Short mmCIF file of C-alpha atoms in Angstrom, two decimals:
data_model
loop_
_atom_site.label_atom_id
_atom_site.label_comp_id
_atom_site.label_asym_id
_atom_site.label_seq_id
_atom_site.Cartn_x
_atom_site.Cartn_y
_atom_site.Cartn_z
CA MET A 271 -0.10 -0.04 0.02
CA TYR A 272 1.47 3.25 -0.96
CA GLN A 273 2.29 5.90 1.76
CA GLY A 274 1.68 9.54 2.14
CA TYR A 275 -1.10 11.88 2.31
CA ILE A 276 -1.78 15.52 0.90
CA THR A 277 -1.41 17.12 4.27
CA ASP A 278 2.21 16.17 4.08
CA VAL A 279 2.54 19.53 2.37
CA PRO A 280 2.81 22.03 5.24
CA GLY A 281 -0.07 24.44 5.08
CA ILE A 282 -2.60 22.12 3.48
CA LYS A 283 -5.55 20.95 5.47
CA VAL A 284 -8.28 18.46 4.45
CA GLY A 285 -11.82 18.12 5.75
CA HIS A 286 -14.56 15.58 4.81
CA ALA A 287 -18.21 15.31 5.19
CA GLN A 288 -20.52 12.65 3.77
CA SER A 289 -23.96 10.89 4.00
CA GLU A 290 -24.28 7.17 4.39
CA GLU A 291 -27.78 7.10 3.31
CA GLY A 292 -27.06 9.19 0.17
CA MET A 293 -23.69 7.36 -0.49
CA THR A 294 -22.18 10.85 -1.26
CA GLY A 295 -19.95 13.54 0.15
CA CYS A 296 -17.37 16.21 -0.44
CA THR A 297 -13.82 16.65 0.42
CA VAL A 298 -12.27 20.13 0.90
CA ILE A 299 -8.60 20.85 0.65
CA ILE A 300 -7.71 24.26 2.22
CA CYS A 301 -4.64 26.53 2.31
CA ASP A 302 -5.46 29.48 4.69
CA SER A 303 -2.82 31.79 3.36
CA GLY A 304 -3.77 31.09 -0.34
CA ALA A 305 -2.00 28.82 -2.75
CA THR A 306 -0.94 29.48 -6.39
CA GLY A 307 -3.64 27.41 -8.46
CA GLY A 308 -3.74 25.55 -11.69
CA VAL A 309 -6.20 23.17 -13.27
CA ASP A 310 -6.54 20.81 -16.32
CA VAL A 311 -9.74 19.50 -17.63
CA ARG A 312 -9.54 16.46 -19.84
CA GLY A 313 -12.79 14.59 -19.86
CA SER A 314 -15.74 15.54 -22.09
CA ALA A 315 -18.34 15.71 -19.27
CA PRO A 316 -17.09 17.93 -16.57
CA GLY A 317 -18.69 19.74 -13.76
CA THR A 318 -16.71 22.55 -12.37
CA ARG A 319 -16.55 25.91 -10.65
CA GLU A 320 -14.02 28.92 -10.81
CA THR A 321 -11.81 27.13 -13.14
CA ASP A 322 -11.47 30.21 -15.40
CA LEU A 323 -9.62 32.07 -12.43
CA PHE A 324 -6.77 29.74 -13.15
CA LYS A 325 -5.90 31.09 -16.49
CA SER A 326 -2.55 32.59 -16.47
CA GLU A 327 -3.94 36.22 -17.66
CA LYS A 328 -6.70 36.32 -14.95
CA MET A 329 -6.24 38.67 -12.00
CA VAL A 330 -6.61 36.43 -8.90
CA ASP A 331 -3.53 34.40 -8.53
CA LYS A 332 -4.26 32.57 -5.16
CA VAL A 333 -6.77 29.94 -4.25
CA HIS A 334 -7.89 29.21 -0.68
CA ALA A 335 -9.74 25.87 -1.26
CA VAL A 336 -10.60 23.17 -3.66
CA VAL A 337 -13.61 21.26 -3.32
CA LEU A 338 -13.95 17.62 -4.60
CA SER A 339 -17.71 16.81 -4.47
CA GLY A 340 -20.11 14.12 -5.32
CA GLY A 341 -23.79 14.68 -6.41
CA SER A 342 -22.94 15.58 -9.96
CA ALA A 343 -23.70 19.44 -10.85
CA PHE A 344 -25.94 19.50 -7.63
CA GLY A 345 -22.66 19.09 -5.53
CA LEU A 346 -21.35 22.29 -6.71
CA GLU A 347 -23.37 23.94 -3.98
CA ALA A 348 -20.95 22.54 -1.35
CA ALA A 349 -18.40 25.04 -2.26
CA SER A 350 -20.80 27.81 -1.37
CA GLY A 351 -20.85 26.43 2.27
CA VAL A 352 -16.91 26.14 2.21
CA MET A 353 -16.88 29.98 1.21
CA ARG A 354 -19.09 31.01 4.11
CA TYR A 355 -16.80 29.13 6.65
CA LEU A 356 -13.74 30.71 5.40
CA GLU A 357 -15.28 34.24 5.28
CA GLU A 358 -16.08 33.63 8.95
CA GLN A 359 -12.56 32.81 9.42
CA ASN A 360 -11.38 36.05 7.78
CA ILE A 361 -9.74 34.03 5.00
CA GLY A 362 -10.15 35.29 1.23
CA PHE A 363 -9.23 37.87 -1.31
CA ASP A 364 -9.13 41.24 0.27
CA VAL A 365 -11.55 43.43 -1.53
CA GLY A 366 -11.51 46.26 1.08
CA VAL A 367 -15.06 45.83 2.40
CA THR A 368 -14.57 42.16 3.11
CA LYS A 369 -12.47 39.16 2.08
CA VAL A 370 -13.70 36.85 -0.60
CA PRO A 371 -12.54 33.29 -0.42
CA ILE A 372 -11.45 31.88 -3.71
CA VAL A 373 -13.11 28.34 -3.83
CA ALA A 374 -12.85 26.11 -6.87
CA SER A 375 -14.61 22.77 -7.40
CA ALA A 376 -15.26 19.81 -9.45
CA VAL A 377 -17.80 16.98 -9.12
CA ILE A 378 -18.33 13.31 -9.72
CA PHE A 379 -21.42 11.53 -10.78
CA ASP A 380 -22.56 9.41 -7.96
CA LEU A 381 -26.27 9.63 -8.11
CA ASN A 382 -26.74 5.91 -9.14
CA ILE A 383 -25.56 4.55 -5.66
CA GLY A 384 -27.45 5.43 -2.52
CA ASN A 385 -30.43 7.88 -2.33
CA CYS A 386 -30.01 10.29 -5.34
CA LYS A 387 -32.06 13.04 -3.62
CA ILE A 388 -29.25 13.34 -1.07
CA ARG A 389 -26.45 15.50 -2.37
CA PRO A 390 -23.59 17.50 -1.08
CA ASP A 391 -25.13 20.91 -0.37
CA PHE A 392 -24.19 24.09 1.29
CA ASN A 393 -24.38 22.64 4.88
CA MET A 394 -22.25 19.61 4.08
CA GLY A 395 -19.54 21.88 2.41
CA TYR A 396 -19.43 23.99 5.64
CA ILE A 397 -19.13 20.91 7.89
CA ALA A 398 -16.25 19.67 5.75
CA ALA A 399 -14.51 23.04 5.89
CA LYS A 400 -15.04 23.07 9.72
CA ASN A 401 -13.64 19.65 9.92
CA ALA A 402 -10.48 20.29 8.07
CA ASN A 403 -7.14 19.44 9.80
CA VAL A 404 -4.15 17.31 8.92
CA ASN A 405 -6.04 13.91 9.06
CA ASN A 406 -5.05 10.99 6.85
CA ILE A 407 -8.30 9.11 6.20
CA GLN A 408 -8.69 7.37 2.70
CA GLY A 409 -11.51 5.24 1.08
CA ASN A 410 -15.07 5.63 1.74
CA VAL A 411 -14.97 9.08 2.87
CA GLY A 412 -16.01 12.55 1.68
CA CYS A 413 -16.01 12.60 -2.20
CA GLY A 414 -15.11 8.93 -2.15
CA MET A 415 -18.19 7.95 -0.38
CA GLY A 416 -20.14 7.19 -3.68
CA ALA A 417 -17.09 6.49 -5.95
CA THR A 418 -17.37 3.42 -8.12
CA ILE A 419 -15.14 2.22 -11.21
CA GLY A 420 -15.76 -0.10 -14.16
CA LYS A 421 -19.06 0.93 -15.36
CA ILE A 422 -19.42 -0.04 -18.97
CA LEU A 423 -21.87 -2.80 -18.43
CA GLY A 424 -23.82 -0.42 -15.94
CA PRO A 425 -23.85 0.19 -12.21
CA GLU A 426 -24.59 -3.61 -11.37
CA ASN A 427 -21.14 -4.72 -12.83
CA ALA A 428 -19.21 -1.90 -11.25
CA MET A 429 -16.92 -2.12 -8.18
CA LYS A 430 -16.68 0.29 -5.06
CA SER A 431 -13.69 2.51 -5.06
CA GLY A 432 -13.02 5.64 -3.01
CA LEU A 433 -10.70 8.51 -2.12
CA GLY A 434 -7.04 8.05 -2.17
CA SER A 435 -4.08 10.14 -1.55
CA ALA A 436 -0.12 9.62 -1.77
CA THR A 437 3.01 11.77 -1.33
CA ILE A 438 6.58 11.77 -3.15
CA LYS A 439 9.48 13.67 -1.56
CA VAL A 440 12.79 14.55 -3.15
CA GLY A 441 14.90 16.25 -0.73
CA GLU A 442 12.91 19.31 0.50
CA LEU A 443 10.38 19.13 -2.37
CA ILE A 444 7.09 17.48 -1.57
CA VAL A 445 4.51 16.71 -4.11
CA SER A 446 1.16 15.23 -2.94
CA ALA A 447 -1.89 13.95 -4.70
CA MET A 448 -5.58 13.26 -3.64
CA VAL A 449 -8.21 11.67 -5.89
CA ALA A 450 -11.80 10.57 -5.94
CA VAL A 451 -11.62 7.60 -8.21
CA ASN A 452 -14.88 7.35 -10.06
CA SER A 453 -13.83 6.26 -13.46
CA PHE A 454 -15.60 4.67 -16.31
CA GLY A 455 -12.54 2.52 -16.92
CA ASP A 456 -10.51 -0.09 -15.16
CA ILE A 457 -7.63 0.48 -12.60
CA TYR A 458 -4.16 -0.65 -13.10
CA ASP A 459 -1.12 -0.73 -10.78
CA TYR A 460 1.22 1.09 -12.92
CA LYS A 461 4.27 -0.58 -11.52
CA ASN A 462 3.43 -3.65 -13.27
CA ASN A 463 0.52 -2.64 -15.70
CA LYS A 464 -1.77 -5.10 -14.07
CA GLN A 465 -5.49 -4.71 -13.78
CA ILE A 466 -6.55 -4.74 -10.09
CA ALA A 467 -10.10 -3.65 -10.34
CA GLY A 468 -12.87 -2.39 -12.71
CA VAL A 469 -15.69 -3.97 -14.41
CA TYR A 470 -16.79 -7.19 -12.56
CA ASP A 471 -18.80 -10.35 -13.40
CA TYR A 472 -20.64 -10.88 -10.23
CA LYS A 473 -22.01 -14.30 -11.31
CA ASN A 474 -18.62 -15.92 -12.08
CA ASN A 475 -16.73 -13.81 -9.58
CA LYS A 476 -14.07 -12.53 -11.87
CA LEU A 477 -12.67 -9.26 -13.43
CA LEU A 478 -13.61 -8.24 -16.90
CA ASN A 479 -11.64 -5.88 -19.21
CA THR A 480 -13.47 -2.61 -20.41
CA ILE A 481 -11.41 -2.42 -23.38
CA ASP A 482 -12.11 -5.86 -24.49
CA ILE A 483 -15.85 -5.25 -23.98
CA MET A 484 -15.51 -2.01 -25.93
CA LYS A 485 -13.96 -3.82 -28.91
CA ASN A 486 -16.34 -6.76 -28.88
CA LYS A 487 -19.46 -4.99 -28.25
CA ASN A 488 -19.16 -1.62 -29.50
CA ARG A 489 -21.56 -0.52 -26.89
CA ASN A 490 -23.52 2.70 -26.54
CA LEU A 491 -21.89 4.14 -23.19
CA GLY A 492 -25.29 5.89 -22.36
CA PHE A 493 -26.20 8.45 -19.83
CA ASN A 494 -26.63 6.29 -16.83
CA ILE A 495 -23.22 5.54 -16.48
CA GLN A 496 -21.80 8.95 -16.11
CA ASN A 497 -18.43 8.95 -14.21
CA THR A 498 -15.48 11.34 -13.75
CA THR A 499 -12.21 10.99 -11.72
CA ILE A 500 -11.10 14.28 -9.97
CA GLY A 501 -8.16 15.11 -8.15
CA ILE A 502 -5.62 17.71 -7.08
CA ILE A 503 -1.97 18.13 -6.72
CA ALA A 504 -0.50 19.95 -3.61
CA THR A 505 3.24 20.90 -3.50
CA ASN A 506 5.40 23.24 -1.48
CA ALA A 507 7.15 24.37 -4.73
CA LYS A 508 7.05 27.84 -5.97
CA LEU A 509 4.96 28.21 -9.09
CA THR A 510 3.30 30.66 -11.13
CA LYS A 511 -0.33 30.07 -12.39
CA ALA A 512 1.00 29.04 -15.87
CA GLU A 513 3.38 26.66 -14.15
CA ALA A 514 0.73 25.20 -11.86
CA ASN A 515 -1.51 24.61 -15.01
CA LYS A 516 1.44 22.60 -16.39
CA ILE A 517 1.72 20.60 -13.43
CA SER A 518 -2.08 19.68 -13.54
CA GLU A 519 -1.51 18.77 -17.15
CA MET A 520 1.52 16.37 -16.32
CA ALA A 521 -0.50 14.94 -13.51
CA HIS A 522 -2.91 13.69 -16.00
CA ASN A 523 -0.14 11.05 -16.90
CA GLY A 524 -0.98 9.44 -13.52
CA PHE A 525 -4.54 9.04 -14.63
CA ALA A 526 -3.47 7.52 -18.04
CA ARG A 527 -1.12 5.14 -16.28
CA SER A 528 -3.49 3.97 -13.78
CA ILE A 529 -7.08 4.17 -15.48
CA ASN A 530 -7.93 2.65 -18.81
CA PRO A 531 -9.92 3.91 -20.87
CA ILE A 532 -9.57 7.29 -19.62
CA HIS A 533 -10.80 10.88 -20.80
CA THR A 534 -13.57 9.55 -22.67
CA MET A 535 -16.92 11.28 -23.63
CA VAL A 536 -18.71 10.16 -20.35
CA ASP A 537 -15.76 11.21 -18.15
CA GLY A 538 -15.17 14.80 -16.70
CA ASP A 539 -11.68 14.21 -15.52
CA THR A 540 -10.19 17.26 -13.85
CA ILE A 541 -6.91 17.85 -11.85
CA PHE A 542 -6.33 21.04 -9.77
CA THR A 543 -2.88 22.10 -8.53
CA MET A 544 -2.16 24.10 -5.24
CA ALA A 545 1.32 25.35 -4.58
CA THR A 546 2.28 26.94 -1.32
CA ASN A 547 5.45 28.51 -2.68
CA GLU A 548 8.10 27.66 -0.15
CA ILE A 549 11.10 26.21 -2.32
CA MET A 550 12.36 26.55 -5.89
CA ALA A 551 12.25 23.35 -7.88
CA ASP A 552 12.44 22.25 -11.61
CA ILE A 553 8.97 22.33 -13.24
CA SER A 554 9.56 19.24 -15.18
CA LEU A 555 10.65 17.35 -12.04
CA ILE A 556 7.40 18.56 -10.21
CA GLY A 557 5.34 17.59 -13.00
CA THR A 558 6.89 14.06 -13.11
CA MET A 559 6.46 13.53 -9.34
CA ALA A 560 2.83 14.78 -9.73
CA GLY A 561 2.12 12.01 -12.23
CA GLU A 562 3.71 9.22 -10.04
CA ALA A 563 1.93 10.61 -6.99
CA MET A 564 -1.40 10.72 -8.61
CA SER A 565 -1.00 7.08 -10.08
CA LYS A 566 -0.30 5.90 -6.29
CA ALA A 567 -3.24 7.81 -4.95
CA ILE A 568 -5.59 6.12 -7.69
CA VAL A 569 -4.45 2.70 -6.35
CA ASN A 570 -4.88 3.83 -2.69
CA GLY A 571 -8.25 5.01 -3.61
CA VAL A 572 -9.04 1.30 -4.66
CA LEU A 573 -7.16 -0.40 -1.94
CA PHE A 574 -8.84 1.65 1.04
CA ALA A 575 -12.48 1.18 -0.42
CA GLU A 576 -14.94 -0.82 1.38
CA GLY A 577 -17.78 -2.84 -0.44
CA VAL A 578 -21.35 -1.41 -0.04
CA CYS A 579 -24.77 -1.48 -1.71
CA GLY A 580 -23.88 -4.88 -3.06
CA LEU A 581 -20.71 -3.80 -4.79
CA LYS A 582 -17.58 -5.31 -4.05
CA ALA A 583 -14.31 -3.48 -3.47
CA LEU A 584 -10.75 -4.80 -4.32
CA LYS A 585 -10.32 -6.21 -0.72
CA ASP A 586 -13.43 -8.41 -1.18
CA ILE A 587 -11.99 -10.05 -4.40
#
């Protein structure tokens, strides 16, 4: 099992809130003093908030929180609760009359597990922000509560996954990843390219392969199997917004190594970056470490998951 957690980066806190009845939740990553932000969206069905602010030509250059949420587009409401909490703590972009917290967000589709009428909302976002600390919880928590994988044959042949995190260190440089693994595709251990989870044959108790099914069936992927894997890279490196965007871009290599297929028409795959600007480091090295950390975090999201709602997790097979 890979080691490390995104709070290994000094100044980063994480909070979770979830509903077991709704099988959904949200996770907030907070930097009180503000972090240089970046983002890269690769999937074709994204649900996001405030991503335009990360463009290098835009004025605001610091983000105070990123929210990873379930609930599909409904879950974007959780970011407003995070804003309220941060405002109460006097955290945000100073506009004179008040401070405006800069809170970005992305969502996964998890409405087909649990009660679809229960979604991350203002209150859940507020609670997640209030809970933020240096915890190291993974699996069925926060945004990972309703995460599933391997859905080409529909939800009944999916497996349970969750929230994962991992850290890589080189000298004083720290690069960490956190990810809600909710992919259409299968999960691979990138060290040996072995499939470890994904679409599952519950009748014969064996893993199937999404690519093989796509080739043999030429299936219509349909709306009811919407997905999306969303994550974040945190680092203590000094970055500009343009450089942070590049780190998010390179971190998608971790998605590609550990999820197959990835970035499909039914995914909204998104990766944010938060840099706390403490040490100088080579951008190519940071991006390479980000890809590796993301691969490890994806595997952890599967390893720590618990089977629920009739869906098996990796530890069950």
